[in-house]
Tab-separated table of C-alpha atoms in Angstrom:
chain	number	residue	atom	x	y	z
A	1	MET	CA	-16.150	17.173	16.386
A	2	PRO	CA	-19.896	16.701	15.921
A	3	ASP	CA	-19.622	14.884	12.621
A	4	THR	CA	-18.791	11.591	14.303
A	5	GLU	CA	-21.912	11.720	16.460
A	6	PRO	CA	-24.450	10.344	13.923
A	7	ARG	CA	-22.344	7.120	13.698
A	8	PHE	CA	-23.550	6.002	17.151
A	9	ALA	CA	-27.193	5.438	17.481
A	10	ALA	CA	-28.664	6.582	20.849
A	11	GLU	CA	-29.286	3.096	22.110
A	12	ASP	CA	-25.755	1.998	21.029
A	13	GLU	CA	-24.162	4.766	23.030
A	14	GLU	CA	-26.152	3.781	26.105
A	15	LYS	CA	-25.437	0.077	25.692
A	16	LEU	CA	-21.728	0.674	25.123
A	17	THR	CA	-21.450	2.986	28.082
A	18	GLN	CA	-23.035	0.317	30.281
A	19	GLU	CA	-20.570	-2.222	29.035
A	20	MET	CA	-17.389	-0.336	29.476
A	21	VAL	CA	-17.511	2.588	31.821
A	22	GLU	CA	-18.143	0.880	35.163
A	23	PRO	CA	-15.160	-1.240	36.180
A	24	VAL	CA	-17.112	-3.166	38.811
A	25	PRO	CA	-19.127	-5.307	39.131
A	26	PHE	CA	-17.834	-7.394	36.303
A	27	SER	CA	-20.896	-9.441	35.774
A	28	GLU	CA	-22.774	-6.275	34.962
A	29	GLY	CA	-19.861	-4.793	33.111
A	30	ILE	CA	-20.273	-7.072	30.072
A	31	SER	CA	-23.595	-8.170	28.822
A	32	ALA	CA	-24.117	-11.953	29.118
A	33	GLU	CA	-25.478	-11.943	25.590
A	34	GLY	CA	-22.191	-10.815	24.233
A	35	VAL	CA	-20.064	-13.413	26.054
A	36	ASP	CA	-22.370	-16.218	25.101
A	37	GLU	CA	-21.191	-15.835	21.501
A	38	GLY	CA	-17.772	-16.869	22.677
A	39	VAL	CA	-18.826	-19.796	24.820
A	40	PRO	CA	-19.206	-22.844	22.606
A	41	GLU	CA	-20.803	-25.048	25.311
A	42	THR	CA	-23.822	-22.825	25.905
A	43	ARG	CA	-25.333	-23.345	22.414
A	44	ASP	CA	-24.891	-25.572	19.462
A	45	VAL	CA	-21.962	-24.587	17.371
A	46	THR	CA	-22.469	-24.994	13.664
A	47	ASP	CA	-19.975	-27.012	11.676
A	48	GLU	CA	-19.079	-23.920	9.772
A	49	GLU	CA	-18.226	-22.047	12.986
A	50	PHE	CA	-16.305	-24.967	14.277
A	51	ALA	CA	-14.284	-25.211	11.058
A	52	GLU	CA	-13.565	-21.502	11.268
A	53	PHE	CA	-12.419	-21.758	14.864
A	54	GLU	CA	-10.138	-24.687	14.006
A	55	GLU	CA	-8.773	-22.955	10.987
A	56	LEU	CA	-7.807	-19.913	13.062
A	57	GLU	CA	-6.386	-22.117	15.827
A	58	MET	CA	-4.207	-23.867	13.262
A	59	ASP	CA	-3.137	-20.547	11.927
A	60	TYR	CA	-1.735	-19.539	15.274
A	61	ALA	CA	-0.491	-22.964	16.325
A	62	GLU	CA	1.614	-23.182	13.183
A	63	ASP	CA	2.807	-19.682	13.304
A	64	VAL	CA	4.116	-19.654	16.847
A	65	VAL	CA	7.832	-19.932	16.315
A	66	GLN	CA	9.437	-22.018	18.898
A	67	VAL	CA	12.793	-20.532	19.802
A	68	SER	CA	14.349	-22.357	22.651
A	69	ASP	CA	15.754	-20.472	25.620
A	70	PRO	CA	18.301	-22.664	27.390
A	71	LEU	CA	20.006	-19.613	28.792
A	72	GLU	CA	16.811	-18.286	30.381
A	73	PRO	CA	18.271	-17.553	33.804
A	74	PHE	CA	21.199	-15.662	32.220
A	75	ASN	CA	18.897	-13.966	29.789
A	76	ARG	CA	16.528	-12.876	32.494
A	77	ALA	CA	19.409	-11.417	34.431
A	78	MET	CA	20.589	-9.557	31.296
A	79	PHE	CA	17.035	-8.376	30.695
A	80	THR	CA	16.993	-6.886	34.195
A	81	PHE	CA	20.407	-5.365	33.663
A	82	ASN	CA	19.265	-3.703	30.427
A	83	ASP	CA	16.053	-2.611	32.016
A	84	ARG	CA	17.925	-0.880	34.806
A	85	LEU	CA	20.425	0.591	32.370
A	86	TYR	CA	17.518	2.087	30.458
A	87	PHE	CA	15.562	3.430	33.399
A	88	TRP	CA	18.481	4.612	35.553
A	89	ALA	CA	20.927	5.910	33.017
A	90	LEU	CA	19.857	5.965	29.370
A	91	LYS	CA	16.410	7.452	29.822
A	92	PRO	CA	17.300	10.280	32.294
A	93	ALA	CA	20.257	11.183	30.080
A	94	ALA	CA	18.077	11.117	26.932
A	95	GLN	CA	15.455	13.294	28.594
A	96	GLY	CA	18.103	15.851	29.434
A	97	TYR	CA	19.457	15.702	25.875
A	98	ASN	CA	15.939	16.131	24.523
A	99	THR	CA	15.452	19.392	26.362
A	100	ILE	CA	18.676	20.765	24.956
A	101	VAL	CA	18.672	19.429	21.388
A	102	HIS	CA	15.682	20.061	19.212
A	103	GLU	CA	13.893	16.998	17.757
A	104	LYS	CA	14.623	18.082	14.204
A	105	ILE	CA	18.341	18.028	14.874
A	106	ARG	CA	18.121	14.621	16.566
A	107	ARG	CA	16.213	13.325	13.578
A	108	GLY	CA	18.997	14.747	11.415
A	109	PHE	CA	21.560	12.766	13.333
A	110	ARG	CA	19.530	9.606	13.063
A	111	ASN	CA	19.140	10.107	9.330
A	112	PHE	CA	22.895	10.679	9.022
A	113	PHE	CA	23.705	7.322	10.709
A	114	GLN	CA	21.021	5.529	8.739
A	115	ASN	CA	22.499	6.897	5.536
A	116	LEU	CA	25.989	5.866	6.690
A	117	VAL	CA	25.107	2.260	7.187
A	118	PHE	CA	23.917	2.038	3.577
A	119	PRO	CA	26.516	-0.762	2.841
A	120	VAL	CA	24.777	-3.017	5.351
A	121	ARG	CA	21.443	-2.702	3.529
A	122	PHE	CA	22.913	-2.697	-0.021
A	123	VAL	CA	25.135	-5.773	0.448
A	124	ASN	CA	22.371	-7.769	2.208
A	125	ASN	CA	19.830	-6.914	-0.454
A	126	VAL	CA	22.269	-8.190	-3.066
A	127	LEU	CA	23.008	-11.324	-1.010
A	128	GLN	CA	19.299	-12.021	-0.849
A	129	GLY	CA	18.883	-11.546	-4.617
A	130	LYS	CA	16.839	-8.394	-4.123
A	131	PHE	CA	18.571	-6.484	-6.923
A	132	HIS	CA	15.745	-4.020	-7.499
A	133	GLN	CA	15.735	-3.084	-3.807
A	134	ALA	CA	19.486	-2.802	-3.834
A	135	GLY	CA	19.148	-0.316	-6.732
A	136	LEU	CA	16.516	1.672	-4.865
A	137	GLU	CA	18.777	1.729	-1.765
A	138	THR	CA	21.544	3.076	-3.965
A	139	ASP	CA	19.229	5.792	-5.309
A	140	ARG	CA	18.263	6.613	-1.764
A	141	PHE	CA	21.851	6.821	-0.704
A	142	ILE	CA	22.806	9.059	-3.638
A	143	ILE	CA	19.900	11.456	-3.106
A	144	ASN	CA	20.332	11.669	0.646
A	145	SER	CA	24.091	12.065	0.475
A	146	THR	CA	23.806	14.969	-1.964
A	147	VAL	CA	20.475	16.779	-1.838
A	148	GLY	CA	20.053	15.553	1.717
A	149	LEU	CA	23.314	17.186	2.835
A	150	ALA	CA	25.441	14.140	3.747
A	151	GLY	CA	22.379	12.252	4.933
A	152	PHE	CA	21.091	14.686	7.551
A	153	ALA	CA	17.883	15.216	5.566
A	154	ASP	CA	16.057	12.083	4.473
A	155	VAL	CA	14.682	13.695	1.354
A	156	ALA	CA	14.370	10.366	-0.440
A	157	SER	CA	11.684	9.220	1.984
A	158	ARG	CA	9.304	11.663	0.293
A	159	HIS	CA	9.044	9.077	-2.425
A	160	GLU	CA	7.109	6.057	-1.094
A	161	GLU	CA	9.178	3.455	-3.024
A	162	LEU	CA	12.356	4.785	-1.471
A	163	THR	CA	11.346	3.982	2.072
A	164	LEU	CA	12.427	0.334	2.146
A	165	PRO	CA	12.369	-2.293	4.849
A	166	PRO	CA	15.814	-2.556	6.427
A	167	GLU	CA	17.988	-5.511	5.543
A	168	ASP	CA	20.839	-6.948	7.642
A	169	THR	CA	23.083	-9.934	7.771
A	170	GLY	CA	20.858	-11.841	10.219
A	171	GLN	CA	18.005	-11.590	7.737
A	172	THR	CA	20.242	-12.739	4.927
A	173	LEU	CA	21.213	-15.804	6.956
A	174	GLY	CA	17.522	-16.474	7.704
A	175	SER	CA	16.616	-16.164	4.018
A	176	TYR	CA	19.189	-18.910	3.334
A	177	GLY	CA	17.214	-21.178	5.592
A	178	ILE	CA	19.564	-21.050	8.537
A	179	GLY	CA	17.574	-21.583	11.746
A	180	THR	CA	17.397	-18.978	14.525
A	181	GLY	CA	19.246	-20.977	17.138
A	182	PHE	CA	18.434	-20.209	20.732
A	183	TYR	CA	17.501	-16.883	22.228
A	184	ILE	CA	20.128	-14.623	23.739
A	185	VAL	CA	19.829	-11.304	25.558
A	186	TRP	CA	23.054	-9.333	25.222
A	187	PRO	CA	23.927	-6.668	27.733
A	188	VAL	CA	23.408	-3.248	26.158
A	189	PHE	CA	22.470	-4.712	22.686
A	190	GLY	CA	19.364	-6.459	23.923
A	191	PRO	CA	17.365	-9.417	22.411
A	192	SER	CA	19.019	-11.576	19.799
A	193	THR	CA	19.401	-15.140	18.686
A	194	VAL	CA	22.441	-17.193	17.759
A	195	ARG	CA	21.825	-16.466	14.101
A	196	ASP	CA	21.290	-12.754	14.609
A	197	SER	CA	24.388	-12.550	16.775
A	198	VAL	CA	26.390	-13.931	13.905
A	199	GLY	CA	24.564	-11.397	11.737
A	200	MET	CA	25.704	-8.587	14.037
A	201	VAL	CA	29.322	-9.549	13.336
A	202	GLY	CA	28.577	-9.288	9.597
A	203	ASP	CA	26.910	-5.956	10.087
A	204	PHE	CA	29.891	-4.774	12.072
A	205	PHE	CA	32.217	-5.331	9.124
A	206	LEU	CA	29.775	-3.679	6.694
A	207	ASN	CA	29.318	-0.593	8.891
A	208	PRO	CA	31.636	2.199	7.780
A	209	ALA	CA	31.695	3.530	11.309
A	210	SER	CA	33.625	0.420	12.332
A	211	TYR	CA	36.557	1.711	10.305
A	212	PHE	CA	36.737	5.134	11.938
A	213	PRO	CA	40.130	5.617	13.595
A	214	ASP	CA	40.636	4.663	17.301
A	215	SER	CA	37.885	5.497	19.728
A	216	THR	CA	35.867	7.629	17.277
A	217	SER	CA	34.351	4.351	16.023
A	218	THR	CA	32.949	3.436	19.442
A	219	ILE	CA	31.988	7.030	20.229
A	220	SER	CA	30.014	7.515	17.044
A	221	LYS	CA	28.229	4.215	17.408
A	222	SER	CA	27.357	4.901	21.059
A	223	PHE	CA	26.121	8.379	20.103
A	224	ASP	CA	24.000	6.869	17.326
A	225	LYS	CA	22.415	4.463	19.804
A	226	PHE	CA	21.829	7.139	22.367
A	227	ASN	CA	20.390	9.564	19.827
A	228	SER	CA	17.963	6.866	18.532
A	229	THR	CA	16.905	6.111	22.084
A	230	SER	CA	16.171	9.803	22.616
A	231	LEU	CA	13.687	9.549	19.659
A	232	SER	CA	11.903	6.422	20.849
A	233	LEU	CA	11.365	7.087	24.566
A	234	GLY	CA	8.104	5.635	25.641
A	235	GLU	CA	8.091	2.629	23.285
A	236	TYR	CA	9.819	0.261	25.734
A	237	GLU	CA	7.678	1.604	28.585
A	238	SER	CA	4.444	0.886	26.786
A	239	LEU	CA	5.541	-2.667	25.888
A	240	LYS	CA	6.419	-3.284	29.494
A	241	GLU	CA	3.192	-1.691	30.752
A	242	ALA	CA	1.049	-3.775	28.502
A	243	SER	CA	2.558	-7.128	29.408
A	244	LEU	CA	2.152	-9.532	32.261
A	245	ASP	CA	5.575	-10.939	31.769
A	246	PRO	CA	7.783	-8.292	30.108
A	247	TYR	CA	10.623	-10.720	29.448
A	248	SER	CA	8.404	-13.144	27.468
A	249	ALA	CA	6.625	-10.250	25.719
A	250	LEU	CA	9.925	-8.727	24.506
A	251	LYS	CA	11.242	-12.125	23.491
A	252	ASP	CA	8.127	-12.963	21.504
A	253	ALA	CA	7.971	-9.540	19.930
A	254	TYR	CA	11.611	-9.761	18.846
A	255	ILE	CA	11.176	-13.224	17.358
A	256	GLN	CA	7.964	-12.296	15.548
A	257	ASN	CA	9.396	-9.078	14.177
A	258	ARG	CA	12.573	-10.792	12.887
A	259	LYS	CA	10.469	-13.477	11.306
A	260	SER	CA	8.376	-10.952	9.442
A	261	LEU	CA	11.462	-9.022	8.298
A	262	ILE	CA	12.909	-12.247	6.855
A	263	GLU	CA	9.684	-13.095	5.041
A	264	ASP	CA	9.247	-9.679	3.417
B	1	MET	CA	25.414	-3.454	-13.368
B	2	ILE	CA	22.396	-1.414	-14.383
B	3	PRO	CA	23.183	2.312	-14.575
B	4	HIS	CA	21.831	4.226	-11.620
B	5	LYS	CA	20.278	6.915	-13.721
B	6	SER	CA	17.866	4.522	-15.354
B	7	LEU	CA	17.041	2.949	-12.007
B	8	PHE	CA	16.350	6.364	-10.667
B	9	THR	CA	13.915	7.146	-13.494
B	10	ALA	CA	12.386	3.681	-13.183
B	11	SER	CA	11.721	4.099	-9.535
B	12	PHE	CA	9.822	7.284	-10.150
B	13	LEU	CA	7.767	5.675	-12.861
B	14	LEU	CA	7.059	2.791	-10.556
B	15	ALA	CA	5.731	5.187	-7.955
B	16	VAL	CA	3.147	6.485	-10.407
B	17	VAL	CA	2.089	2.969	-11.354
B	18	LEU	CA	1.927	1.857	-7.742
B	19	ALA	CA	0.002	4.826	-6.535
B	20	VAL	CA	-3.102	4.020	-8.621
B	21	PRO	CA	-4.214	0.497	-7.607
B	22	HIS	CA	-3.746	1.287	-3.928
B	23	GLN	CA	-6.739	3.589	-3.971
B	24	VAL	CA	-8.931	1.538	-6.238
B	25	ARG	CA	-8.943	-1.736	-4.261
B	26	ALA	CA	-11.159	-0.974	-1.327
B	27	GLY	CA	-13.700	-3.622	-0.399
B	28	GLN	CA	-15.918	-3.890	2.612
B	29	PRO	CA	-13.270	-4.680	5.233
B	30	MET	CA	-11.031	-1.825	4.111
B	31	GLU	CA	-13.974	0.599	3.968
B	32	PHE	CA	-14.867	-0.462	7.499
B	33	MET	CA	-11.294	0.210	8.735
B	34	GLN	CA	-11.040	3.506	6.884
B	35	GLN	CA	-14.184	4.749	8.438
B	36	LYS	CA	-13.196	3.618	11.947
B	37	VAL	CA	-9.620	4.896	11.765
B	38	LYS	CA	-10.965	8.221	10.567
B	39	ALA	CA	-13.396	8.342	13.487
B	40	VAL	CA	-10.657	7.587	15.962
B	41	LEU	CA	-8.369	10.233	14.469
B	42	THR	CA	-11.226	12.740	14.605
B	43	VAL	CA	-11.719	12.087	18.281
B	44	LEU	CA	-7.960	12.331	18.870
B	45	ALA	CA	-7.819	15.657	17.008
B	46	GLU	CA	-10.190	17.243	19.476
B	47	PRO	CA	-8.656	19.407	22.183
B	48	LYS	CA	-7.926	17.644	25.480
B	49	THR	CA	-9.850	19.869	27.811
B	50	ASP	CA	-10.510	18.740	31.342
B	51	SER	CA	-14.223	18.178	31.009
B	52	GLY	CA	-13.805	16.930	27.423
B	53	GLY	CA	-11.076	14.592	28.535
B	54	THR	CA	-13.357	12.020	30.060
B	55	ARG	CA	-15.765	12.284	27.158
B	56	ARG	CA	-12.913	11.627	24.779
B	57	ILE	CA	-12.081	8.389	26.649
B	58	GLU	CA	-15.721	7.307	26.517
B	59	ARG	CA	-15.941	7.978	22.835
B	60	LEU	CA	-12.690	6.120	22.138
B	61	ARG	CA	-14.019	3.285	24.220
B	62	SER	CA	-17.251	3.011	22.351
B	63	LEU	CA	-15.370	3.207	19.109
B	64	SER	CA	-13.062	0.373	20.249
B	65	GLN	CA	-16.175	-1.657	20.948
B	66	GLU	CA	-17.282	-1.045	17.328
B	67	ILE	CA	-13.837	-1.961	15.996
B	68	PHE	CA	-12.777	-4.956	18.021
B	69	ASP	CA	-14.485	-8.159	18.862
B	70	PHE	CA	-13.088	-8.468	22.355
B	71	ILE	CA	-14.619	-11.859	22.988
B	72	GLU	CA	-13.038	-13.249	19.793
B	73	LEU	CA	-9.761	-11.587	20.837
B	74	SER	CA	-9.941	-13.155	24.277
B	75	ARG	CA	-10.739	-16.610	22.883
B	76	ARG	CA	-7.932	-16.493	20.329
B	77	THR	CA	-5.467	-15.304	22.920
B	78	LEU	CA	-6.289	-17.992	25.405
B	79	GLY	CA	-6.652	-20.628	22.744
B	80	ARG	CA	-7.348	-24.037	24.273
B	81	HIS	CA	-6.983	-22.631	27.752
B	82	TRP	CA	-10.274	-20.766	27.231
B	83	ASN	CA	-12.112	-23.964	28.025
B	84	ARG	CA	-10.558	-24.101	31.499
B	85	LEU	CA	-12.273	-20.857	32.481
B	86	THR	CA	-15.829	-20.777	33.858
B	87	LYS	CA	-18.335	-18.522	32.199
B	88	GLU	CA	-17.883	-15.949	34.926
B	89	GLN	CA	-14.109	-16.094	34.533
B	90	ARG	CA	-14.430	-15.638	30.799
B	91	LYS	CA	-16.551	-12.560	31.298
B	92	GLU	CA	-14.013	-11.122	33.673
B	93	PHE	CA	-11.086	-12.055	31.432
B	94	THR	CA	-12.683	-10.409	28.413
B	95	PHE	CA	-13.314	-7.281	30.432
B	96	LEU	CA	-9.828	-7.089	31.919
B	97	PHE	CA	-8.178	-7.914	28.635
B	98	SER	CA	-10.100	-5.178	26.849
B	99	ARG	CA	-9.060	-2.715	29.603
B	100	LEU	CA	-5.403	-3.777	29.356
B	101	LEU	CA	-5.395	-3.293	25.583
B	102	GLU	CA	-7.209	-0.010	25.869
B	103	LYS	CA	-4.810	1.357	28.464
B	104	THR	CA	-1.790	0.619	26.237
B	105	TYR	CA	-3.222	1.381	22.881
B	106	LEU	CA	-4.916	4.613	23.823
B	107	ASP	CA	-1.526	5.885	24.940
B	108	ARG	CA	0.178	4.696	21.793
B	109	ILE	CA	-2.447	5.977	19.419
B	110	GLN	CA	-2.367	9.418	20.934
B	111	GLU	CA	1.257	9.629	19.965
B	112	TYR	CA	0.461	8.584	16.418
B	113	SER	CA	-2.298	11.079	16.035
B	114	LYS	CA	-0.170	13.559	14.144
B	115	GLU	CA	0.951	11.036	11.597
B	116	ARG	CA	-0.657	10.017	8.366
B	117	VAL	CA	-2.354	6.664	7.984
B	118	GLU	CA	-2.222	4.933	4.663
B	119	PHE	CA	-4.436	2.037	3.538
B	120	ASN	CA	-2.248	-0.203	1.488
B	121	ASP	CA	-3.990	-3.450	0.749
B	122	GLU	CA	-6.861	-5.729	1.497
B	123	ILE	CA	-6.738	-9.567	1.415
B	124	LEU	CA	-9.897	-11.644	1.576
B	125	PHE	CA	-8.911	-15.135	2.912
B	126	THR	CA	-12.519	-16.284	2.772
B	127	GLU	CA	-15.810	-14.424	2.526
B	128	LYS	CA	-15.739	-13.927	6.257
B	129	ARG	CA	-12.039	-13.484	7.071
B	130	ALA	CA	-9.864	-10.642	5.819
B	131	GLU	CA	-6.754	-8.640	6.410
B	132	VAL	CA	-6.372	-4.922	5.929
B	133	LYS	CA	-2.820	-3.637	5.592
B	134	THR	CA	-2.111	-0.097	6.637
B	135	SER	CA	0.881	1.930	7.509
B	136	ILE	CA	1.571	4.894	9.667
B	137	VAL	CA	3.898	7.241	7.900
B	138	GLN	CA	6.301	9.201	9.999
B	139	SER	CA	9.142	11.301	8.698
B	140	SER	CA	11.563	8.705	7.206
B	141	LYS	CA	9.754	5.751	8.802
B	142	ARG	CA	6.763	3.604	7.888
B	143	ILE	CA	5.216	1.519	10.584
B	144	PRO	CA	3.199	-1.336	9.017
B	145	ILE	CA	0.010	-2.168	10.928
B	146	SER	CA	-2.353	-4.826	9.672
B	147	TYR	CA	-5.718	-5.727	10.980
B	148	ARG	CA	-7.274	-9.170	10.830
B	149	LEU	CA	-11.065	-9.144	10.596
B	150	LEU	CA	-13.916	-11.593	10.876
B	151	LYS	CA	-17.385	-10.930	9.524
B	152	LYS	CA	-19.970	-11.241	12.272
B	153	GLU	CA	-23.726	-10.644	12.292
B	154	LYS	CA	-22.998	-7.035	13.296
B	155	GLY	CA	-20.489	-6.625	10.492
B	156	TRP	CA	-16.728	-6.766	10.265
B	157	ARG	CA	-14.819	-6.879	13.558
B	158	VAL	CA	-11.098	-6.870	14.218
B	159	TYR	CA	-9.724	-9.932	16.063
B	160	ASP	CA	-5.982	-9.348	15.758
B	161	VAL	CA	-3.592	-6.467	15.101
B	162	GLN	CA	-0.052	-6.804	13.801
B	163	VAL	CA	2.333	-3.996	14.379
B	164	GLU	CA	5.681	-4.355	12.521
B	165	GLY	CA	4.959	-8.030	12.069
B	166	VAL	CA	4.200	-8.564	15.756
B	167	SER	CA	0.778	-10.081	16.297
B	168	LEU	CA	-0.938	-8.887	19.440
B	169	VAL	CA	-2.808	-12.097	19.894
B	170	LYS	CA	0.319	-14.186	19.501
B	171	ASN	CA	2.304	-11.998	21.855
B	172	TYR	CA	-0.266	-12.266	24.633
B	173	ARG	CA	-0.870	-15.923	23.803
B	174	THR	CA	2.734	-16.741	24.688
B	175	GLN	CA	2.540	-14.912	27.971
B	176	PHE	CA	-0.881	-16.273	28.987
B	177	ALA	CA	0.026	-19.826	27.963
B	178	SER	CA	3.164	-19.749	30.128
B	179	ILE	CA	1.216	-18.408	33.079
B	180	LEU	CA	-1.643	-20.840	32.666
B	181	SER	CA	0.642	-23.828	32.214
B	182	ARG	CA	1.855	-23.308	35.798
B	183	ASN	CA	-1.118	-21.709	37.473
B	184	ALA	CA	-4.917	-21.830	37.783
B	185	PRO	CA	-6.964	-19.351	35.745
B	186	GLU	CA	-7.671	-17.407	38.915
B	187	LYS	CA	-3.979	-16.500	39.232
B	188	LEU	CA	-3.960	-15.045	35.739
B	189	LEU	CA	-7.065	-13.010	36.494
B	190	GLN	CA	-5.435	-11.731	39.671
B	191	MET	CA	-2.370	-10.558	37.725
B	192	MET	CA	-4.569	-8.839	35.237
B	193	ARG	CA	-6.647	-7.162	37.983
B	194	ASP	CA	-3.440	-5.812	39.494
B	195	LYS	CA	-2.211	-4.639	36.142
B	196	VAL	CA	-5.364	-2.852	35.154
B	197	GLN	CA	-5.758	-1.359	38.618
B	198	VAL	CA	-2.282	0.129	38.456
B	199	GLY	CA	-3.212	1.679	35.125
B	200	ILE	CA	-6.393	3.162	36.452
B	201	GLN	CA	-4.529	4.822	39.297
B	202	ALA	CA	-1.814	6.228	36.981
B	203	ASP	CA	-4.502	7.582	34.620
B	204	GLY	CA	-6.414	9.441	37.305
B	205	GLU	CA	-3.647	11.949	38.064
C-alpha cells in the first residue's frame, strides 16, 4: 500500500537495497561504516559504551541457565527418534487429517481438551498461592463448560483477563525452589528435565482423562496430542530450519520457556 | 472460599480497569515499535503477486534494517567470541546472521499476519535501553513477544526478541558458543553459508 512509502527516504531505500539485496560479494554487501560501530578496536570506545556493553554481557551471562546434560548421547538419539516420528508418521497423518477435518472443528477439539485439564491448572495455581488466577481459571471453566458447549468453544478467551498462562506441576515444583535437574528427552513426549518429569506424573493424576475407563484414556490423550499437532504444523520445522544445531536449539528453547513460565 | 459469582463480576471490572493504562503508557520505544509493526503488517497485507512478491521481500528487508541493529545482534550473540573474528569475518557473520533470521522470521511472520498485535507494556531500564512487551492474539491463545531496544544515533533499534520467554540472542548464543568452543570461526561461517544457501534455493521455487 502506498502509505508506507513516505517512511523511506529515497537515499535510504537505495542504501538499504545495496546492503541487503546482493548476497555476494560480502564485503560490498554491508557497508564498512556500519560494521565499524560494532568493532571496538577500530576506534576509541567511550567509558559509557563500555559500561553498557558490560552490563548487557552480564545480563546474558547471568541469565543463561546451565542445565546439565549427562545423558546427551541418549537424548540425541531420542531427539532423532522424535524427529523421525514427526516427519515420517505424525506430520503426514496430520496433513491428511487437516484436509478432512476443518480447522474450526480441530480448534474445537483442542479447546475441549484444554477445558478438560482444568484441574491441572486450578490445583497448581492454588499450590503456588495464585488464588486470584485460580478463581479466574474457575470462571473460565464454568463459562466454557456451559456457554462454550462442554468446552468446544473457548468463549471465555474473548475476555483478556481470562486468557491465563498455563500452570502445571513442574512449574509448581520450580516455584518452590526445586532445581531443574538434568535434561531428558523422552520418546514421544519430547524435551523435559528431571523436575518436569516428576511434574508430568503430578499432571497425570490431575488430568481427568487419566481416569477414563480402560483404553479410552490412552486413546483420548493420543488424539488430543495428534489434534494439537495438526494445529501447529510448521512450528517445529521453522525452529529446525533456523538453527545450526537443532538439538541444542530445542533444548535451550525448552529451558528458557520453562524458566519464563515459572517466573510469571 | 470466595463465591464464584463475585469473582466473575470482579474479573470483568478488572478488565475495564486494566484496559485503560495499557493505551496510555506509550513512550518513544513503544511508539517506534507500533509504527514499525504496523508498517510490516501493511506490507504483509498486500497481495502476493508474482512481480510484487520480490518487491515485498525487499520492502520487508529494508524494514528489518530499520527495526533491527544487526551488528548489535551479532555482537550480543557471539559475546566474547566476537573478538576472535577478523573484521572481514564479522562483516560476513553479520550478513549471514541477518539472512538466517530473515529467512526464518519472514516465514513465521507471514503466518501471523492475520492475527492481532497488542502492545502491552514498556519498560525503560535506562534512558537508552528499553523493553516493549507485545502479544499476538490468536483465538484462545496469546503469544507474548517482547522486544529489547537500544537507543542509537539513528534512533531506537531492536537487539533482541523474546518469543514465549525464549530469547533469540540467548538461543543462538548457546549454539554458536558450542560450535566456537570446538572449532575455528571459519567453520561456523561455513555452516551458516550452507544454511543460508539452502534457504535461498528453497525460496526460489
